[in-house]
Amino acid sequence: MKVISVVGARPQFVKLAPIARAAAAAGVEHVIVHTGQHYDPMLSDVFFEDLGIPAPDVHLGVGSGSHGVQTGAMLGALDAVFDEHDPDWVLVYGDTNSTLAAAVSAVKLHYPLAHLEAGLRSFNRRMPEEHNRVLTDHAADLCLAPTEVAMGHLANEGLSNRSTLVGDVMTDVLFQVRDAVAGSASVLVDELGLTPGQFHVATIHRAENTDDPERLAEIARALGSLDHPVVLLAHPRVVAKAAAHGIELTQGSLVAHAPLAYPDLIAAVLASRGVVTDSGGLQKEAFLLRVPCTTVRPETEWVETVELGWNVLANTSEEIAAAVRRPAPPATDASPYGDGRAAERVIAELAKSMRR
């Protein structure tokens, strides 16, 4: 069996790591295509190094651009890549422009398409990611769902007959990295002189929070007004947006810092008192690490984190401040995201579905 994985953004590299290991263990020929959607080394190359992922077989080098320009450039390049490698499966991850471009190319060229992390829904049609994930699910030959909730969404959309529950591959890699960094000091603590358990880690990158200058300024003020340090791991795009509009990302309690390598990020979250984010992946990672999370969005795809009390949705300055100051939630042994063996199930399901 030959599988092509198409990835292009930080969360996808994390998901790719256990898939690459499971494919190698099963003797599957695995071709990795990096679109170049995230082109900063701290959001791209370093993930391959730190997570032990084989170097990409193909690098498209697409870089930044509007949704249309970026997706179109990927689509134009992927047709030739798929035809050259002639895969049994094209495997796409999550909800980015890389995901949608690979999905469209695969189905147009009649290559079987599998969607990892299928069935997630925010029900917010303003989000580009929502369109990407819905369109990809409906194009896919096989929807690989991470949770029972996701399976329910797929069933509601008439996709039950091509959906299967495999668990969440992010859980696989997170548990491995968590165990590897256990007991080690966080680079944030060392570099910034922070006290473990007395600071928050923040990431803000979604368009709805960063493209509107007033919105970005409001979030920065809210985080800067807290009574303890908040370290904002600022994506280069967010830094550029803030600079263009004269918004200070280091103000009051808020300190801007470059993005961290994945193991360093996990160590930082473990050392923190909580997380503030609009990232889907980091919400779930915080829950799996049992660190309280505040999500700066009106909704989340990871509803289990909210239902179990480890995540709170907040939008206004007042809501963010209240959520960050809330007491720690009750302990839970719930495991809605699987047992850390999702990648093995993904490879097995691809092999079974190919035979069928």
XYZ file of C-alpha atoms in Angstrom:
356
model
C 0.000 0.000 0.000
C 1.246 3.476 -0.865
C -0.082 6.476 1.080
C 0.611 10.143 0.367
C 0.271 12.447 3.386
C -0.266 16.127 2.564
C 0.610 18.569 5.355
C 1.440 22.248 5.579
C 0.789 23.686 9.055
C 1.988 23.119 12.619
C -0.963 21.003 13.876
C -0.645 18.763 10.831
C 3.036 18.089 11.498
C 2.128 16.948 15.000
C -0.556 14.606 13.618
C 1.836 13.344 10.952
C 4.418 12.097 13.479
C 2.493 9.060 14.803
C 1.140 8.278 11.323
C 4.685 8.171 9.937
C 5.747 5.811 12.724
C 2.711 3.558 12.296
C 3.169 3.438 8.521
C 6.834 2.458 8.894
C 5.979 -0.242 11.439
C 3.371 -1.711 9.074
C 5.674 -1.650 6.043
C 3.534 0.920 4.241
C 5.156 3.091 1.570
C 4.560 6.599 2.899
C 5.207 9.692 0.800
C 5.196 13.015 2.684
C 4.234 16.186 0.805
C 4.840 19.524 2.570
C 2.911 22.340 0.887
C 4.900 25.096 2.610
C 1.750 26.775 3.994
C 3.697 27.417 7.219
C 7.102 28.476 5.997
C 8.704 29.841 9.180
C 11.244 27.274 10.463
C 9.819 27.399 14.005
C 6.410 26.460 12.611
C 7.682 23.920 10.105
C 11.172 22.430 9.880
C 11.735 22.173 13.609
C 8.648 19.980 14.013
C 10.104 17.379 11.670
C 13.343 17.394 13.647
C 11.854 17.362 17.134
C 9.168 14.764 16.428
C 11.410 12.440 14.428
C 9.384 12.748 11.216
C 11.158 11.742 7.995
C 12.075 14.692 5.779
C 9.343 15.529 3.249
C 9.670 13.726 -0.076
C 8.133 16.755 -1.815
C 8.180 20.403 -0.695
C 5.932 22.722 -2.699
C 7.176 25.944 -1.053
C 3.860 27.731 -1.516
C 4.267 30.232 1.341
C 1.779 32.880 2.377
C -1.033 34.505 0.416
C -4.780 34.978 0.398
C -6.963 31.879 0.725
C -7.570 31.784 -3.016
C -3.969 32.384 -4.045
C -2.574 29.896 -1.524
C -5.115 27.146 -2.227
C -4.838 27.620 -5.974
C -1.051 27.379 -5.944
C -1.205 24.147 -3.964
C -3.881 22.691 -6.200
C -1.872 23.427 -9.324
C 1.218 21.750 -7.911
C -0.435 18.709 -6.322
C -1.952 17.335 -9.531
C 1.507 16.523 -10.891
C 2.690 15.134 -7.539
C -0.217 12.693 -7.276
C 0.133 11.540 -10.851
C 3.866 10.952 -10.392
C 3.475 8.886 -7.217
C 0.148 7.154 -8.056
C -0.924 6.475 -4.433
C -3.486 4.004 -3.126
C -4.604 6.700 -0.674
C -4.234 10.445 -0.324
C -4.374 11.202 3.406
C -5.258 14.757 4.428
C -5.212 16.220 7.927
C -7.482 18.677 9.730
C -8.908 21.832 8.214
C -6.301 24.015 6.495
C -5.971 25.283 2.934
C -3.498 22.436 2.383
C -6.264 19.987 3.357
C -8.793 21.402 0.916
C -6.343 21.722 -1.967
C -5.200 18.113 -1.619
C -8.798 16.915 -1.315
C -9.879 18.659 -4.520
C -6.839 17.436 -6.435
C -7.278 13.837 -5.258
C -10.961 13.527 -6.109
C -10.575 15.214 -9.489
C -7.820 12.743 -10.386
C -9.784 9.790 -8.898
C -7.338 8.928 -6.130
C -9.001 7.558 -2.966
C -9.145 10.268 -0.300
C -9.046 9.762 3.482
C -9.655 12.630 5.918
C -8.001 12.422 9.320
C -9.814 14.339 12.079
C -13.089 14.130 10.159
C -16.423 15.211 11.609
C -15.288 18.177 13.685
C -17.715 21.085 13.506
C -17.754 24.571 15.017
C -21.000 25.457 13.167
C -19.454 28.875 12.573
C -19.529 29.484 8.828
C -17.414 32.638 9.185
C -14.414 30.406 9.842
C -12.469 29.353 6.726
C -11.531 26.177 8.592
C -15.195 25.182 8.894
C -15.662 25.262 5.133
C -12.420 23.360 4.602
C -13.383 20.529 6.942
C -16.991 20.186 5.714
C -16.022 20.174 2.041
C -13.230 17.668 2.674
C -15.491 15.295 4.626
C -18.048 15.258 1.831
C -15.360 14.676 -0.804
C -13.601 11.913 1.144
C -13.936 8.194 0.498
C -13.037 7.507 4.129
C -13.731 9.795 7.114
C -11.456 8.992 10.069
C -13.169 10.493 13.127
C -11.402 11.305 16.415
C -14.435 11.221 18.749
C -17.978 9.924 19.149
C -19.214 13.509 18.811
C -17.499 13.760 15.423
C -19.076 10.474 14.362
C -22.470 11.938 15.268
C -21.860 14.975 13.073
C -20.875 12.759 10.150
C -24.006 10.649 10.645
C -26.187 13.765 10.674
C -24.693 14.712 7.291
C -25.350 11.296 5.754
C -21.728 10.101 5.867
C -22.041 7.137 8.247
C -21.293 4.509 5.613
C -17.816 5.934 4.995
C -16.939 6.977 8.541
C -15.022 5.139 11.243
C -13.918 6.025 14.767
C -10.138 5.744 15.177
C -9.422 8.121 18.064
C -7.267 11.217 18.020
C -3.688 10.954 16.721
C -2.797 14.133 18.622
C -3.254 12.077 21.774
C -0.677 9.564 20.505
C 2.098 12.090 20.026
C 1.198 14.254 23.005
C 1.532 11.364 25.447
C 4.931 10.474 23.949
C 6.211 14.046 24.193
C 4.712 14.572 27.658
C 6.598 11.571 28.983
C 9.805 12.690 27.243
C 9.785 16.202 28.775
C 8.509 15.207 32.216
C 10.704 16.755 34.878
C 12.600 19.040 32.503
C 12.594 22.817 32.933
C 10.628 25.043 30.565
C 12.636 27.366 28.330
C 10.116 30.115 29.177
C 10.880 29.764 32.868
C 14.611 29.902 32.190
C 14.573 32.727 29.630
C 12.000 35.008 31.255
C 12.641 34.216 34.910
C 9.084 33.008 35.465
C 7.838 31.047 38.445
C 6.339 27.655 37.545
C 2.585 27.626 38.074
C 2.389 31.434 38.108
C 2.073 32.334 34.399
C -0.201 31.684 31.427
C 0.803 30.542 27.956
C -1.144 32.227 25.127
C -1.496 31.739 21.365
C -3.768 33.913 19.214
C -3.714 33.451 15.451
C -7.179 33.014 13.905
C -8.309 35.584 11.359
C -11.359 36.645 13.366
C -9.070 37.630 16.258
C -6.154 39.133 14.343
C -7.378 40.719 11.082
C -9.507 43.375 12.800
C -7.102 45.823 14.521
C -9.649 46.725 17.212
C -10.187 43.065 18.042
C -6.471 42.288 18.241
C -5.880 45.386 20.383
C -8.735 44.383 22.732
C -7.265 40.900 23.253
C -3.763 42.289 23.861
C -5.135 44.770 26.423
C -7.140 42.061 28.156
C -4.116 39.787 28.516
C -1.871 42.671 29.497
C -4.227 43.696 32.292
C -4.033 40.386 34.171
C -2.282 40.210 37.535
C 0.330 37.651 36.489
C 2.593 37.135 33.443
C 1.073 35.969 30.156
C 3.511 34.785 27.480
C 2.107 35.200 23.972
C 3.764 32.806 21.522
C 3.289 35.070 18.529
C 3.098 33.678 15.003
C 5.052 35.836 12.499
C 1.790 36.785 10.777
C 0.369 38.121 14.062
C 3.547 40.081 14.753
C 3.284 41.676 11.296
C -0.409 42.512 11.776
C 0.256 44.105 15.158
C 3.184 46.135 13.831
C 1.162 47.378 10.872
C -1.534 48.721 13.200
C 0.691 49.994 16.001
C -0.479 47.389 18.499
C 1.970 46.501 21.265
C 2.096 42.758 21.873
C 4.284 43.325 24.923
C 2.324 45.474 27.369
C 1.527 45.223 31.059
C 1.600 41.562 32.038
C 1.740 40.438 28.408
C 5.116 39.375 26.971
C 5.492 38.448 23.302
C 7.777 35.523 22.534
C 8.651 33.589 19.388
C 6.816 30.279 18.820
C 8.325 27.269 20.569
C 9.376 23.895 19.267
C 6.672 21.350 20.084
C 8.437 19.651 23.024
C 9.217 23.095 24.466
C 5.573 24.112 24.051
C 4.383 21.050 25.947
C 6.955 21.675 28.706
C 5.785 25.314 28.926
C 2.122 24.324 29.213
C 2.966 21.779 31.917
C 4.813 24.503 33.862
C 2.018 27.067 33.467
C -1.106 27.770 35.490
C -3.222 27.800 32.326
C -3.544 28.399 28.603
C -5.271 31.178 26.642
C -5.729 30.336 22.965
C -7.886 30.310 19.859
C -6.090 27.210 18.539
C -8.080 24.026 18.212
C -5.044 21.843 18.836
C -3.837 23.641 21.947
C -7.291 23.486 23.577
C -7.177 19.716 23.343
C -3.515 19.481 24.351
C -4.218 21.544 27.472
C -7.060 19.182 28.400
C -4.917 16.086 27.847
C -2.243 17.652 30.087
C -4.957 18.622 32.613
C -4.123 22.317 32.390
C -7.078 24.792 32.464
C -7.757 26.482 29.125
C -9.494 29.728 28.139
C -10.536 29.779 24.475
C -10.939 33.185 22.845
C -13.729 32.148 20.508
C -17.540 31.951 20.677
C -17.491 28.196 19.966
C -15.209 25.173 19.895
C -15.007 21.928 17.951
C -13.705 20.212 21.081
C -16.928 20.400 23.081
C -15.776 17.646 25.437
C -13.182 20.001 26.948
C -15.939 22.475 27.857
C -18.384 19.852 29.096
C -15.727 18.424 31.427
C -14.930 21.891 32.833
C -11.358 22.210 31.577
C -12.104 24.787 28.890
C -14.118 28.020 29.007
C -15.143 30.108 25.980
C -14.485 33.844 26.369
C -14.661 36.804 23.994
C -14.782 40.124 25.826
C -12.036 41.481 28.056
C -14.209 40.819 31.093
C -14.931 37.231 30.038
C -11.245 36.529 29.383
C -10.223 37.938 32.777
C -12.916 35.965 34.611
C -12.078 32.728 32.813
C -8.356 33.044 33.508
C -8.971 33.683 37.222
C -11.423 30.801 37.709
C -10.439 27.984 40.095
C -9.089 24.731 38.705
C -11.822 22.304 37.591
C -12.506 18.977 39.297
C -10.132 16.177 38.374
C -11.326 13.776 35.695
C -10.153 10.494 34.222
C -12.317 10.918 31.114
C -10.566 10.016 27.850
C -12.783 11.195 24.969
C -9.775 11.457 22.624
C -8.619 7.866 22.728
C -5.896 5.720 24.207
C -2.828 6.876 22.281
C -3.050 4.201 19.542
C -5.112 6.047 16.945
C -2.369 6.054 14.290
C -2.216 2.252 14.279
C -5.968 2.164 13.665
C -5.662 4.689 10.838
C -3.130 2.564 8.945
C -5.155 -0.610 9.572
C -8.346 1.063 8.344
C -6.651 2.296 5.166
C -5.420 -1.223 4.431
C -8.832 -2.759 5.155
C -10.724 -0.201 3.089
C -8.293 -0.583 0.166
C -8.912 -4.358 0.102
C -12.652 -3.807 0.318
